[in-house]
Coordinates of C-alpha atoms and ligand atoms in Angstrom, one line a residue:
X1 CA 77.1 101.7 69.2
X2 CA 80.5 103.2 71.4
X3 CA 83.3 101.1 71.5
X4 CA 85.5 101.5 74.7
X5 CA 88.8 103.0 74.4
X6 CA 92.1 102.4 76.9
X7 CA 93.6 105.1 79.2
X8 CA 96.3 105.4 76.5
X9 CA 99.8 105.4 76.5
X10 CA 101.5 108.0 78.5
X11 CA 104.3 109.9 78.8
X12 CA 104.0 111.4 82.0
X13 CA 101.4 113.1 83.4
X14 CA 98.8 115.3 82.2
X15 CA 101.1 118.4 81.4
X16 CA 98.4 120.8 81.4
X17 CA 97.2 119.7 85.0
X18 CA 98.9 120.6 88.4
X19 CA 100.4 118.0 90.2
X20 CA 98.2 116.4 92.5
X21 CA 100.3 115.6 96.0
X22 CA 100.9 112.1 95.1
X23 CA 102.1 112.4 91.7
X24 CA 104.0 115.6 93.4
X25 CA 105.4 113.0 95.9
X26 CA 106.4 110.2 92.6
X27 CA 108.1 113.2 90.7
X28 CA 110.3 114.3 93.6
X29 CA 111.3 110.5 94.6
X30 CA 112.4 110.4 90.7
X31 CA 114.4 113.3 90.7
X32 CA 116.3 111.9 93.6
X33 CA 116.9 108.7 92.3
X34 CA 115.2 106.7 95.0
X35 CA 114.0 103.2 94.8
X36 CA 116.5 103.0 91.6
X37 CA 114.4 104.8 89.5
X38 CA 111.3 102.6 90.0
X39 CA 107.6 103.6 90.2
X40 CA 105.8 100.2 91.6
X41 CA 102.2 100.6 93.1
X42 CA 99.2 98.1 93.8
X43 CA 96.0 97.8 93.9
X44 CA 94.7 95.7 97.0
X45 CA 91.3 94.6 96.9
X46 CA 90.0 92.6 99.4
X47 CA 87.8 89.7 97.6
X48 CA 84.5 90.2 99.7
X49 CA 82.1 92.0 97.6
X50 CA 82.1 93.6 94.1
X51 CA 84.0 96.5 93.1
X52 CA 82.2 100.3 93.3
X53 CA 83.1 103.6 92.5
X54 CA 85.0 104.3 95.4
X55 CA 87.5 101.3 94.1
X56 CA 87.4 102.7 90.9
X57 CA 89.0 105.8 92.3
X58 CA 91.6 103.6 93.9
X59 CA 92.5 102.2 90.5
X60 CA 92.8 105.0 88.2
X61 CA 95.1 106.4 91.0
X62 CA 97.3 103.3 91.4
X63 CA 97.5 102.4 88.0
X64 CA 97.1 105.8 86.4
X65 CA 100.3 106.8 88.1
X66 CA 102.3 103.6 86.8
X67 CA 101.2 104.5 83.5
X68 CA 102.0 108.1 83.5
X69 CA 105.5 107.7 85.1
X70 CA 106.6 104.5 83.1
X71 CA 106.0 102.2 86.1
X72 CA 103.7 98.8 87.2
X73 CA 101.0 98.0 89.2
X74 CA 100.0 94.8 90.5
X75 CA 96.7 93.6 91.2
X76 CA 97.0 92.0 94.3
X77 CA 94.4 90.0 96.5
X78 CA 94.3 90.7 100.1
X79 CA 92.9 87.1 101.1
X80 CA 93.7 87.2 104.9
X81 CA 89.7 86.7 105.6
X82 CA 88.8 83.6 104.6
X83 CA 85.2 83.7 106.0
X84 CA 83.9 86.4 103.8
X85 CA 85.8 85.8 100.9
X86 CA 85.0 83.8 97.7
X87 CA 86.3 83.1 94.0
X88 CA 83.2 84.8 92.7
X89 CA 84.7 88.3 94.0
X90 CA 87.9 87.3 92.3
X91 CA 86.4 87.0 89.2
X92 CA 84.1 89.8 89.1
X93 CA 87.4 92.1 90.3
X94 CA 89.3 91.2 87.2
X95 CA 87.0 92.0 85.1
X96 CA 86.2 95.5 86.4
X97 CA 89.9 96.3 86.1
X98 CA 90.0 95.2 82.9
X99 CA 87.0 97.0 81.8
X100 CA 87.6 100.2 83.3
X101 CA 90.9 100.2 81.0
X102 CA 94.1 98.8 83.3
X103 CA 95.8 95.9 82.9
X104 CA 98.1 94.5 85.6
X105 CA 100.0 92.5 82.6
X106 CA 100.3 89.4 84.5
X107 CA 101.2 90.7 88.2
X108 CA 98.1 89.0 89.6
X109 CA 98.9 88.4 93.0
X110 CA 97.6 86.9 96.2
X111 CA 98.7 87.7 100.1
X112 CA 97.5 83.9 100.3
X113 CA 100.5 83.3 98.1
X114 CA 102.9 84.5 100.5
X115 CA 101.5 82.8 104.0
X116 CA 104.4 80.4 104.5
X117 CA 106.7 83.8 103.9
X118 CA 104.8 85.9 106.1
X119 CA 104.7 82.5 109.1
X120 CA 108.7 82.9 108.8
X121 CA 108.6 86.1 109.5
X122 CA 106.4 86.2 112.2
X123 CA 108.9 83.8 113.6
X124 CA 111.5 85.9 113.0
X125 CA 110.0 88.8 114.9
X126 CA 109.5 86.3 118.3
X127 CA 112.7 85.0 118.0
X128 CA 114.1 88.7 118.0
X129 CA 111.8 89.3 120.9
X130 CA 109.5 91.8 119.2
X131 CA 106.7 89.0 119.1
X132 CA 105.0 86.6 121.8
X133 CA 102.1 84.7 122.3
X134 CA 99.4 85.4 124.2
X135 CA 96.6 83.7 125.9
X136 CA 94.1 86.3 127.2
X137 CA 90.5 86.5 125.7
X138 CA 89.2 89.2 123.2
X139 CA 87.4 90.6 126.0
X140 CA 90.3 90.6 127.8
X141 CA 92.8 92.0 125.2
X142 CA 90.3 94.9 124.8
X143 CA 90.2 95.8 128.7
X144 CA 93.8 95.6 128.2
X145 CA 93.9 98.0 125.2
X146 CA 93.4 101.4 127.4
X147 CA 91.5 104.2 125.8
X148 CA 92.7 107.4 123.4
X149 CA 93.2 109.5 126.9
X150 CA 94.6 106.1 128.8
X151 CA 97.6 104.0 128.1
X152 CA 97.3 100.2 128.0
X153 CA 98.1 97.8 130.4
X154 CA 100.7 95.1 129.7
X155 CA 99.5 91.6 129.3
X156 CA 100.6 89.1 131.6
X157 CA 101.8 86.8 129.2
X158 CA 104.0 89.8 127.3
X159 CA 107.3 88.9 128.8
X160 CA 106.8 85.2 128.1
X161 CA 110.5 83.4 127.0
X162 CA 110.9 83.6 123.6
X163 CA 111.4 79.7 123.2
X164 CA 108.1 79.2 124.9
X165 CA 106.1 82.0 122.5
X166 CA 108.3 79.7 119.7
X167 CA 106.4 76.7 121.1
X168 CA 103.1 77.8 120.9
X169 CA 103.2 79.5 117.9
X170 CA 104.1 76.6 116.3
X171 CA 101.6 74.5 117.5
X172 CA 99.0 77.0 117.1
X173 CA 100.3 76.3 113.3
X174 CA 99.9 72.8 113.9
X175 CA 96.6 73.1 115.1
X176 CA 96.7 72.4 118.6
X177 CA 94.8 74.9 119.7
X178 CA 91.1 76.1 119.5
X179 CA 90.1 78.9 117.5
X180 CA 90.9 82.4 119.7
X181 CA 92.6 80.7 122.0
X182 CA 95.9 82.3 121.3
X183 CA 97.4 85.2 119.4
X184 CA 100.4 86.1 118.1
X185 CA 101.2 89.8 119.4
X186 CA 103.9 92.0 118.4
X187 CA 105.7 94.1 121.3
X188 CA 105.6 97.4 120.9
X189 CA 104.6 100.3 123.5
X190 CA 101.4 99.4 125.4
X191 CA 101.6 103.1 126.0
X192 CA 101.7 104.5 122.9
X193 CA 99.2 107.2 122.0
X194 CA 98.6 105.1 118.9
X195 CA 96.3 102.5 119.9
X196 CA 97.5 100.6 116.6
X197 CA 100.8 100.5 118.2
X198 CA 99.8 98.8 121.7
X199 CA 100.9 95.4 121.0
X200 CA 98.6 94.6 118.1
X201 CA 97.4 91.3 116.9
X202 CA 99.7 89.7 114.1
X203 CA 98.3 86.2 113.7
X204 CA 94.9 84.8 115.2
X205 CA 93.7 81.1 114.8
X206 CA 90.6 80.5 112.6
X207 CA 89.6 76.9 111.4
X208 CA 87.7 78.2 108.0
X209 CA 88.5 76.8 104.3
X210 CA 90.3 79.8 102.5
X211 CA 89.2 79.8 99.1
X212 CA 92.2 79.4 97.5
X213 CA 94.8 77.7 100.3
X214 CA 91.6 75.1 101.6
X215 CA 92.5 73.9 105.1
X216 CA 96.1 74.3 104.4
X217 CA 95.9 76.7 107.3
X218 CA 94.2 77.3 110.5
X219 CA 96.2 80.5 111.4
X220 CA 95.9 83.9 109.4
X221 CA 98.2 87.0 109.5
X222 CA 96.1 90.1 110.4
X223 CA 95.5 92.7 107.9
X224 CA 98.2 95.4 108.9
X225 CA 101.2 92.7 109.0
X226 CA 100.4 90.9 105.9
X227 CA 99.3 94.0 103.7
X228 CA 102.8 95.7 104.5
X229 CA 104.9 93.0 103.9
X230 CA 103.2 91.5 101.0
X231 CA 104.1 95.2 99.5
X232 CA 107.6 94.4 100.3
X233 CA 107.8 91.3 98.7
X234 CA 106.5 93.1 95.7
X235 CA 108.7 95.6 95.5
X236 CA 106.1 97.8 95.7
X237 CA 107.6 101.5 96.0
X238 CA 104.5 103.7 96.3
X239 CA 101.5 102.3 98.5
X240 CA 98.4 104.6 97.9
X241 CA 95.6 103.6 100.2
X242 CA 93.1 105.7 102.0
X243 CA 93.2 107.6 104.8
X244 CA 91.8 105.4 107.0
X245 CA 95.2 103.7 107.4
X246 CA 96.8 107.1 108.6
X247 CA 97.1 105.6 112.1
X248 CA 98.2 102.4 110.9
X249 CA 101.0 103.7 108.7
X250 CA 103.8 103.3 112.5
X251 CA 103.0 99.4 112.5
X252 CA 103.0 99.5 108.4
X253 CA 106.4 101.1 108.9
X254 CA 107.1 98.7 112.0
X255 CA 106.2 95.8 110.2
X256 CA 108.9 96.5 107.0
X257 CA 111.7 97.4 109.4
X258 CA 111.7 94.8 111.6
X259 CA 111.1 91.9 109.3
X260 CA 114.3 90.9 106.9
X261 CA 112.1 92.1 103.7
X262 CA 113.7 92.6 99.9
X263 CA 112.5 96.2 99.9
X264 CA 111.0 99.0 101.7
X265 CA 107.8 100.2 100.6
X266 CA 106.1 103.6 101.4
X267 CA 102.5 104.5 102.2
X268 CA 100.6 107.4 101.3
X269 CA 97.2 107.9 102.5
X270 CA 94.5 109.7 100.0
X271 CA 90.7 110.5 100.5
X272 CA 88.1 108.0 100.1
X273 CA 85.9 109.0 97.7
X274 CA 82.1 109.9 99.3
X275 CA 79.4 110.3 96.9
X276 CA 76.1 112.1 97.8
X277 CA 73.0 109.5 98.0
X278 CA 74.9 106.9 98.0
X279 CA 75.8 103.8 100.3
X280 CA 79.8 102.7 99.3
X281 CA 80.6 100.5 102.4
X282 CA 80.5 96.5 100.6
X283 CA 79.3 95.5 103.9
X284 CA 76.0 97.7 102.8
X285 CA 75.8 96.8 99.4
X286 CA 76.2 93.1 100.6
X287 CA 73.1 93.6 102.5
X288 CA 71.1 95.5 99.1
X289 CA 72.0 92.2 97.2
X290 CA 71.0 89.3 99.8
X291 CA 68.0 90.8 100.7
X292 CA 66.8 91.7 97.3
X293 CA 66.5 95.2 97.5
X294 CA 68.5 95.4 94.0
X295 CA 68.7 92.9 91.8
X296 CA 72.1 91.8 92.2
X297 CA 75.7 93.2 92.5
X298 CA 75.2 94.3 89.0
X299 CA 71.8 96.2 89.5
X300 CA 71.7 99.0 87.4
X301 CA 71.2 101.3 90.7
X302 CA 74.3 100.0 92.2
X303 CA 77.7 102.2 92.9
X304 CA 79.5 99.3 91.9
X305 CA 81.7 99.0 88.7
X306 CA 79.4 96.2 87.1
X307 CA 76.3 98.2 88.0
X308 CA 77.4 100.9 86.5
X309 CA 78.3 99.1 83.5
X310 CA 75.4 97.5 83.3
X311 CA 73.5 101.0 83.8
X312 CA 75.5 102.3 80.6
X313 CA 78.2 104.0 82.1
X314 CA 81.2 103.8 80.0
X315 CA 84.8 103.2 81.3
X316 CA 85.9 106.8 79.7
X317 CA 83.2 108.5 81.7
X318 CA 84.3 106.6 84.4
X319 CA 87.9 107.6 84.2
X320 CA 87.4 110.9 83.0
X321 CA 85.6 111.5 86.6
X322 CA 88.2 110.2 88.1
X323 CA 90.2 112.6 86.7
X324 CA 87.3 115.4 87.2
X325 CA 87.9 115.1 91.6
X326 CA 91.3 114.5 91.8
X327 CA 93.2 113.1 94.6
X328 CA 93.7 115.1 98.0
X329 CA 94.6 114.7 101.6
X330 CA 90.9 115.6 102.9
X331 CA 87.8 113.9 103.2
X332 CA 84.8 115.5 101.3
X333 CA 81.6 114.6 99.9
X334 CA 81.3 114.6 95.8
X335 CA 77.9 115.4 94.6
X336 CA 76.9 112.1 92.5
X337 CA 75.8 114.9 89.8
X338 CA 79.7 115.3 88.9
X339 CA 79.2 111.2 88.0
X340 CA 76.1 111.6 86.0
X341 CA 77.6 114.5 84.3
X342 CA 80.8 112.9 83.0
X343 CA 78.6 110.2 81.3
X344 CA 76.5 112.2 80.0
X345 CA 79.5 114.5 78.3
X346 CA 81.4 111.0 76.8
X347 CA 77.7 109.6 75.2
X348 CA 76.6 113.2 74.1
X349 CA 79.7 112.6 71.7
X350 CA 79.7 109.1 71.1
X351 CA 76.0 107.5 71.2
X352 CA 74.2 107.0 68.0
X353 CA 70.7 108.8 68.2
X354 CA 67.2 107.1 68.0
X355 CA 63.7 107.4 68.7
X356 CA 61.7 105.9 71.6
X357 CA 58.4 106.5 72.9
X358 CA 58.3 105.7 76.6
X359 CA 54.4 106.3 76.8
X360 CA 52.3 105.9 73.7
X361 CA 50.1 108.0 72.9
X362 CA 48.4 107.2 69.4
X363 CA 48.6 109.3 66.6
X364 CA 45.9 109.4 63.5
X365 CA 47.1 111.8 60.8
X366 CA 43.6 112.1 58.7
X367 CA 45.0 113.4 55.6
X368 CA 48.2 111.1 54.9
X369 CA 47.3 107.9 52.5
X370 CA 46.1 105.3 54.1
X371 CA 49.1 102.2 53.6
X372 CA 51.7 104.9 52.7
X373 CA 55.0 104.6 54.2
X374 CA 57.9 106.6 53.9
X375 CA 61.3 106.7 54.7
X376 CA 63.1 109.6 56.7
X377 CA 66.7 109.6 56.8
X378 CA 68.0 111.2 60.5
X379 CA 71.3 111.6 61.2
X380 CA 73.2 109.0 63.5
X381 CA 74.6 111.6 65.6
X382 CA 74.1 115.1 64.4
X383 CA 77.6 116.5 66.0
X384 CA 79.2 113.9 63.7
X385 CA 78.0 113.4 59.9
X386 CA 80.9 111.2 59.1
X387 CA 78.9 108.4 61.2
X388 CA 76.0 108.4 58.9
X389 CA 72.2 108.3 58.7
X390 CA 69.3 105.7 59.9
X391 CA 66.5 104.9 57.9
X392 CA 63.2 105.7 60.0
X393 CA 60.0 104.8 58.6
X394 CA 56.9 107.4 58.6
X395 CA 53.0 106.6 58.3
X396 CA 49.6 107.3 58.6
X397 CA 49.5 106.4 62.3
X398 CA 51.7 107.4 64.8
X399 CA 52.9 107.5 68.6
X400 CA 54.4 110.2 70.8
X401 CA 54.8 110.5 74.1
X402 CA 51.9 111.2 76.3
X403 CA 53.6 114.4 78.1
X404 CA 54.0 116.1 74.3
X405 CA 50.1 116.8 74.8
X406 CA 48.1 119.0 76.8
X407 CA 44.2 119.7 76.3
X408 CA 44.5 122.7 78.1
X409 CA 48.1 124.2 77.7
X410 CA 49.5 126.7 80.2
X411 CA 51.3 129.3 78.6
X412 CA 55.1 128.0 78.1
X413 CA 53.4 124.6 76.9
X414 CA 54.1 124.8 73.1
X415 CA 53.8 121.3 72.7
X416 CA 50.6 119.4 71.0
X417 CA 47.7 121.0 71.8
X418 CA 43.8 121.4 70.0
X419 CA 44.6 123.4 67.2
X420 CA 48.0 123.8 67.6
X421 CA 51.0 123.0 65.0
X422 CA 54.4 121.0 66.0
X423 CA 57.4 119.8 63.8
X424 CA 57.9 116.0 64.1
X425 CA 61.6 115.1 64.7
X426 CA 63.4 115.3 60.9
X427 CA 60.1 116.2 59.0
X428 CA 56.6 117.1 59.0
X429 CA 54.3 119.6 60.8
X430 CA 51.3 118.2 62.4
X431 CA 48.6 119.9 63.5
X432 CA 46.3 118.3 66.4
X433 CA 42.4 118.5 65.6
X434 CA 41.1 116.7 68.2
X435 CA 41.7 114.1 71.3
X436 CA 39.6 110.9 71.3
X437 CA 38.7 110.1 74.5
X438 CA 37.6 106.7 76.5
X439 CA 34.9 106.7 78.7
X440 CA 36.5 107.3 81.7
X441 CA 37.5 111.0 79.7
X442 CA 41.0 109.9 79.1
X443 CA 42.6 111.0 76.3
X444 CA 43.1 107.4 74.0
X445 CA 44.0 109.0 70.3
X446 CA 44.7 112.2 68.8
X447 CA 43.5 113.0 65.2
X448 CA 46.1 115.6 63.6
X449 CA 46.6 116.6 60.2
X450 CA 50.0 117.2 58.0
X451 CA 51.3 119.8 56.0
X452 CA 52.5 117.9 53.0
X453 CA 55.0 120.5 52.0
X454 CA 56.7 120.3 55.2
X455 CA 58.8 116.7 54.9
X456 CA 62.1 118.2 55.1
X457 CA 61.2 120.0 58.8
X458 CA 61.1 122.6 56.8
X459 CA 57.8 125.2 55.4
X460 CA 57.9 127.1 52.4
X461 CA 56.6 130.1 53.7
X462 CA 59.3 129.9 56.6
X463 CA 57.2 129.3 59.5
X464 CA 58.5 127.8 62.8
X465 CA 56.9 125.7 65.0
X466 CA 58.1 126.3 68.9
X467 CA 58.2 122.4 69.4
X468 CA 59.7 119.6 67.8
X469 CA 58.6 116.0 69.4
X470 CA 59.8 112.8 68.7
X471 CA 57.7 110.2 67.0
X472 CA 57.1 106.2 66.3
X473 CA 55.1 104.7 62.9
X474 CA 53.2 102.7 65.0
X475 CA 52.7 99.8 62.5
X476 CA 56.9 99.6 62.6
X477 CA 58.1 100.6 66.1
X478 CA 58.9 97.2 68.0
X479 CA 57.9 96.7 71.6
X480 CA 60.6 97.4 74.6
X481 CA 60.9 97.8 78.0
X482 CA 62.2 100.7 79.0
X483 CA 63.6 101.1 82.9
X484 CA 63.6 104.4 84.4
X485 CA 66.6 104.3 87.3
X486 CA 66.5 107.4 90.0
X487 CA 68.3 107.4 93.0
X488 CA 68.5 104.3 95.4
X489 CA 68.7 106.5 98.4
X490 CA 66.4 110.0 99.2
X491 CA 68.9 111.4 102.0
X492 CA 72.1 112.7 100.6
X493 CA 74.1 111.0 103.1
X494 CA 72.4 107.7 103.6
X495 CA 75.8 106.4 105.3
X496 CA 75.7 108.4 108.1
X497 CA 72.2 108.1 109.8
X498 CA 72.7 107.4 113.4
X499 CA 72.3 103.8 114.3
X500 CA 72.6 100.2 113.2
X501 CA 70.4 99.6 110.0
X502 CA 69.0 103.1 110.0
X503 CA 71.3 103.8 106.7
X504 CA 68.7 101.5 105.3
X505 CA 65.5 104.0 105.8
X506 CA 66.0 106.3 103.5
X507 CA 66.1 103.6 100.7
X508 CA 63.9 105.3 97.7
X509 CA 60.8 103.3 96.8
X510 CA 60.7 104.9 93.5
X511 CA 64.3 104.1 92.6
X512 CA 63.0 102.2 89.5
X513 CA 60.3 102.7 87.1
X514 CA 59.6 100.2 84.5
X515 CA 57.8 100.9 81.1
X516 CA 56.5 99.2 77.9
X517 CA 57.5 101.4 75.6
X518 CA 57.9 101.5 71.5
X519 CA 60.9 102.1 69.6
X520 CA 62.3 102.5 66.1
X521 CA 62.3 99.8 63.9
X522 CA 66.3 99.9 63.6
X523 CA 66.8 99.0 66.8
X524 CA 66.0 95.6 66.2
X525 CA 69.7 94.9 65.3
X526 CA 70.9 96.3 69.1
X527 CA 72.8 94.3 71.5
X528 CA 73.1 93.5 75.0
X529 CA 75.7 96.8 76.3
X530 CA 74.7 98.9 73.2
X531 CA 74.2 102.4 74.1
X532 CA 72.2 105.3 72.5
X533 CA 70.9 108.7 72.9
X534 CA 66.7 108.8 72.7
X535 CA 66.2 111.9 71.4
X536 CA 64.7 114.0 74.3
X537 CA 64.7 111.4 76.4
X538 CA 68.4 110.5 77.8
X539 CA 71.1 107.5 77.2
X540 CA 69.8 104.1 77.4
X541 CA 71.7 100.8 77.7
X542 CA 70.7 97.5 76.2
X543 CA 70.5 95.5 79.1
X544 CA 72.3 91.9 79.7
X545 CA 69.1 89.9 80.3
X546 CA 66.8 91.2 77.3
X547 CA 64.8 88.8 75.6
X548 CA 65.3 88.3 71.4
X549 CA 62.9 90.3 69.8
X550 CA 62.2 92.6 73.0
X551 CA 64.8 94.8 74.7
X552 CA 65.5 96.5 77.9
X553 CA 66.6 99.9 77.7
X554 CA 68.2 101.0 80.9
X555 CA 68.3 104.3 81.2
X556 CA 71.7 105.4 82.2
X557 CA 70.8 109.0 82.6
X558 CA 68.9 111.8 81.4
X559 CA 69.7 114.3 79.0
X560 CA 69.8 117.2 81.7
X561 CA 69.8 116.8 84.9
X562 CA 66.1 117.1 85.2
X563 CA 66.1 116.1 89.4
X564 CA 68.9 119.7 90.2
X565 CA 66.4 121.7 88.6
X566 CA 63.5 120.4 90.6
X567 CA 65.6 120.6 93.5
X568 CA 66.7 124.0 92.4
X569 CA 63.0 125.0 91.7
X570 CA 61.8 123.7 95.2
X571 CA 64.6 125.4 96.8
X572 CA 63.4 129.0 95.6
Ligands
ATP1 P1 84.6 98.9 102.3 O1 84.9 100.1 103.2 O2 83.6 99.3 100.8 O3 84.3 97.5 102.7 P2 87.3 98.3 101.5 O4 88.5 99.5 101.5 O5 87.5 97.3 102.7 O6 85.7 98.7 101.1 P3 89.2 97.2 100.3 O7 88.6 95.7 98.9 O8 90.0 96.5 100.8 O9 87.7 97.7 100.2 O10 89.8 97.8 99.6 C1 90.9 97.9 98.0 C2 91.7 99.7 97.8 O11 90.6 100.3 97.7 C3 92.0 99.6 99.6 O12 93.5 100.5 99.3 C4 91.0 100.8 99.8 O13 91.7 102.0 100.3 C5 90.3 101.6 98.4 N1 89.3 102.2 98.5 C6 88.2 101.4 99.2 N2 87.2 102.3 99.1 C7 87.4 103.5 98.9 C8 86.6 104.9 98.5 N3 85.1 104.9 98.6 N4 87.5 105.7 97.8 C9 88.9 105.3 96.8 N5 89.2 104.0 97.2 C10 88.9 102.8 97.9
MG2 MG1 89.5 97.0 103.4

């Protein structure tokens, strides 16, 4: 059983590694005495879906920087979009951030907590002549916006008197107008080369119940306005976000500069995480859930934090992955094998060993006394003798893995075959005498003999079989279910398929294989969430949906990256 540990107290960034560009900026700011020596970051999810591994990167960065520099990190829900948001998502996000090992120390905030203040700042902008109420239709706004090469055109309502805009804005709030009838727009520059600065909308009318404010509001602030000012309210010093917000930074700074805010935050952008064979947009993940392609947001094939948790990932592995990929300013595509390596490395150190037979083939040891049962003692973790050992029953009838036997073995196959001797993990040598077949010609049982002198896994004459295979005692093994997962998409870049909906065309029809398997009896004590290394097979985690007495084991990852090896071979 693996127990989770937190990221630990930090006395500064990892001295063994060169500072990334964000930690360099923070270090310089501290040296220059900016922000009164404070470091304050935030993680700002929109509660419109579950967090994914990309968010984990952002969490490790914002919470990590705060921890390393003795600062603080807030959890802020960016809930300005009432139609798509839900408390289910709020709860899941809180759980996932905590599970990753980070704590916001009670600083759990909501953009919706600031709606009144944001409204007052909007009035301030109107009064300063920096915002106006427009009644162009959405289509007209689009026509006026211009393009990357052509400047936009000013709305005929742009120079509406301040008093008139103020009156209209108050009536917008009071609910006098239909959805979309009016918008509040910043008055910046319709000829700006940055389209975000061409009089962006600050408020729109939306009659939708909000998961926190209910029906109190029928106007909602736009993301750019709400986000910048929420940062300012909370005294955020370094507002870390992904690159797609780079072009929004001038607007971010404009909002902060033109409202009477208590502090001046700085936005810094970094490259989002993109993973091979993985779809990461929340909208697409939601589609997979809604269409039943997967078993909910925490399906072990999902790249969500809850999916990875159910799959058997540890928070340590995810944090280590985030550390290994680092932060950079340029977009790139990370091989999902790197994520798998991180969990393999972590579980290799910590997961207790056990034996399970996924595709059982019966073995009868003809010269072993009927009715006798021995107890074989095997280490829980051969690399950590201090972890102790486990008792595994041995008897005349065993199960071994079907693909550990071949009737006509090719050259490099050293496992069981007629006349071939192998070692059973931790104990006796057995020799296959013959294979018993059914009417269809399929092998249904192996008849073997054993060498009683090899109980401790060694022969007195020093002979060594070329293969060791795992086994369970047929009478003692427990029935269980194994779920083997493969990539959800066969395309390396499923998010890039052209055309709407085409990202779904590369869904892998074989991403889940369910097997009835046999596991060693000590696993009867396993609890949901427990992780094991099944010898020679991979790492497995007990599913939360296991029925008592019949555990379900999710395969977290294979022992080696067999897929990469197969792909390599296929590619020559
Ligand atoms: P999606 O695009 O999947 O819907 P989002 O960016 O809209 O996600 P938010 O809830 O707004 O989701 O994200 C919260 C924070 O996480 C933001 O600061 C965002 O920059 C960051 N983030 C989102 N996706 C990634 C990613 N793939 N890599 C790194 N950070 C990310
Ligand atoms: Mg977003």
